[in-house]
Amino acid sequence: MKHMATLKITRTSEYANRFRKIKLILDNKELSLIANGETKDFEIAAGVHTLQAKIDWCSSNKLTFTIVNPELKLLI
């Protein structure tokens, strides 16, 4: 059985985009949508990953991270 890590992502609450969801992209695949002020947990495997957030035509820089110990929690 492959060990999984918990990736916890919290979106801050913001007035300007409060009614719009942000698309979370993990390893170039859509992971989920996240609403204003929401926190979500995801189970992901150990290894190298990239994470990016997108809303309309705007996007964040890609964040690259490595999970070595899948029993730890990564908070973003």
PDB file of C-alpha atoms in Angstrom:
ATOM      1  CA  MET A   1       0.000   0.000   0.000  1.00  0.00           C
ATOM      2  CA  LYS A   2       1.329   3.413  -0.971  1.00  0.00           C
ATOM      3  CA  HIS A   3       1.605   5.941   1.846  1.00  0.00           C
ATOM      4  CA  MET A   4      -0.223   9.216   1.263  1.00  0.00           C
ATOM      5  CA  ALA A   5       0.407  12.694   2.618  1.00  0.00           C
ATOM      6  CA  THR A   6      -2.258  15.241   3.485  1.00  0.00           C
ATOM      7  CA  LEU A   7      -2.106  18.513   1.564  1.00  0.00           C
ATOM      8  CA  LYS A   8      -4.195  21.181   3.332  1.00  0.00           C
ATOM      9  CA  ILE A   9      -5.011  24.329   1.354  1.00  0.00           C
ATOM     10  CA  THR A  10      -6.734  27.331   2.920  1.00  0.00           C
ATOM     11  CA  ARG A  11      -8.044  30.158   0.782  1.00  0.00           C
ATOM     12  CA  THR A  12      -8.122  33.492   2.551  1.00  0.00           C
ATOM     13  CA  SER A  13     -11.353  35.425   2.594  1.00  0.00           C
ATOM     14  CA  GLU A  14     -11.352  38.391   0.229  1.00  0.00           C
ATOM     15  CA  TYR A  15     -14.107  40.837  -0.588  1.00  0.00           C
ATOM     16  CA  ALA A  16     -13.404  41.369  -4.307  1.00  0.00           C
ATOM     17  CA  ASN A  17     -13.577  37.680  -5.317  1.00  0.00           C
ATOM     18  CA  ARG A  18     -15.863  36.326  -2.600  1.00  0.00           C
ATOM     19  CA  PHE A  19     -18.398  34.857  -5.046  1.00  0.00           C
ATOM     20  CA  ARG A  20     -15.831  33.258  -7.351  1.00  0.00           C
ATOM     21  CA  LYS A  21     -14.098  29.922  -6.914  1.00  0.00           C
ATOM     22  CA  ILE A  22     -10.400  29.396  -7.593  1.00  0.00           C
ATOM     23  CA  LYS A  23      -9.252  26.364  -9.558  1.00  0.00           C
ATOM     24  CA  LEU A  24      -6.448  24.372  -7.926  1.00  0.00           C
ATOM     25  CA  ILE A  25      -4.140  22.577 -10.352  1.00  0.00           C
ATOM     26  CA  LEU A  26      -1.836  19.832  -9.075  1.00  0.00           C
ATOM     27  CA  ASP A  27       0.732  18.349 -11.470  1.00  0.00           C
ATOM     28  CA  ASN A  28      -0.979  20.026 -14.460  1.00  0.00           C
ATOM     29  CA  LYS A  29      -4.376  18.425 -13.678  1.00  0.00           C
ATOM     30  CA  GLU A  30      -7.395  20.099 -12.107  1.00  0.00           C
ATOM     31  CA  LEU A  31      -7.532  19.048  -8.472  1.00  0.00           C
ATOM     32  CA  SER A  32     -10.540  20.975  -7.175  1.00  0.00           C
ATOM     33  CA  LEU A  33     -12.295  24.308  -6.882  1.00  0.00           C
ATOM     34  CA  ILE A  34     -11.962  26.230  -3.622  1.00  0.00           C
ATOM     35  CA  ALA A  35     -14.402  28.861  -2.396  1.00  0.00           C
ATOM     36  CA  ASN A  36     -13.770  32.072  -0.475  1.00  0.00           C
ATOM     37  CA  GLY A  37     -12.483  31.306   3.037  1.00  0.00           C
ATOM     38  CA  GLU A  38     -12.642  27.531   2.490  1.00  0.00           C
ATOM     39  CA  THR A  39     -10.107  24.921   3.647  1.00  0.00           C
ATOM     40  CA  LYS A  40      -9.699  21.604   1.841  1.00  0.00           C
ATOM     41  CA  ASP A  41      -7.595  18.509   2.524  1.00  0.00           C
ATOM     42  CA  PHE A  42      -6.231  16.270  -0.233  1.00  0.00           C
ATOM     43  CA  GLU A  43      -4.399  12.953  -0.045  1.00  0.00           C
ATOM     44  CA  ILE A  44      -1.349  12.909  -2.343  1.00  0.00           C
ATOM     45  CA  ALA A  45       1.534  10.500  -2.833  1.00  0.00           C
ATOM     46  CA  ALA A  46       5.158  11.126  -1.938  1.00  0.00           C
ATOM     47  CA  GLY A  47       7.272  12.687  -4.683  1.00  0.00           C
ATOM     48  CA  VAL A  48       7.746  15.977  -6.527  1.00  0.00           C
ATOM     49  CA  HIS A  49       4.593  17.995  -7.229  1.00  0.00           C
ATOM     50  CA  THR A  50       3.614  21.366  -8.693  1.00  0.00           C
ATOM     51  CA  LEU A  51       0.650  23.401  -7.488  1.00  0.00           C
ATOM     52  CA  GLN A  52      -0.953  26.412  -9.141  1.00  0.00           C
ATOM     53  CA  ALA A  53      -4.125  28.446  -8.559  1.00  0.00           C
ATOM     54  CA  LYS A  54      -6.171  29.983 -11.403  1.00  0.00           C
ATOM     55  CA  ILE A  55      -9.129  32.327 -11.624  1.00  0.00           C
ATOM     56  CA  ASP A  56     -10.253  33.504 -15.059  1.00  0.00           C
ATOM     57  CA  TRP A  57      -7.150  34.653 -16.953  1.00  0.00           C
ATOM     58  CA  CYS A  58      -5.060  35.162 -13.802  1.00  0.00           C
ATOM     59  CA  SER A  59      -2.903  32.508 -12.208  1.00  0.00           C
ATOM     60  CA  SER A  60      -0.349  32.150  -9.474  1.00  0.00           C
ATOM     61  CA  ASN A  61       3.238  31.122 -10.030  1.00  0.00           C
ATOM     62  CA  LYS A  62       3.749  27.367  -9.950  1.00  0.00           C
ATOM     63  CA  LEU A  63       4.857  26.133  -6.543  1.00  0.00           C
ATOM     64  CA  THR A  64       7.080  23.063  -6.731  1.00  0.00           C
ATOM     65  CA  PHE A  65       7.449  20.956  -3.599  1.00  0.00           C
ATOM     66  CA  THR A  66       8.666  17.495  -2.653  1.00  0.00           C
ATOM     67  CA  ILE A  67       7.001  15.173  -0.183  1.00  0.00           C
ATOM     68  CA  VAL A  68       9.622  12.913   1.355  1.00  0.00           C
ATOM     69  CA  ASN A  69       7.799  11.795   4.488  1.00  0.00           C
ATOM     70  CA  PRO A  70       4.160  11.143   3.544  1.00  0.00           C
ATOM     71  CA  GLU A  71       3.132  10.982   7.187  1.00  0.00           C
ATOM     72  CA  LEU A  72       3.602  14.734   7.581  1.00  0.00           C
ATOM     73  CA  LYS A  73       0.993  17.381   6.765  1.00  0.00           C
ATOM     74  CA  LEU A  74       1.839  20.118   4.259  1.00  0.00           C
ATOM     75  CA  LEU A  75      -0.078  23.339   4.899  1.00  0.00           C
ATOM     76  CA  ILE A  76      -0.356  25.884   2.111  1.00  0.00           C
TER      77      ILE A  76
END
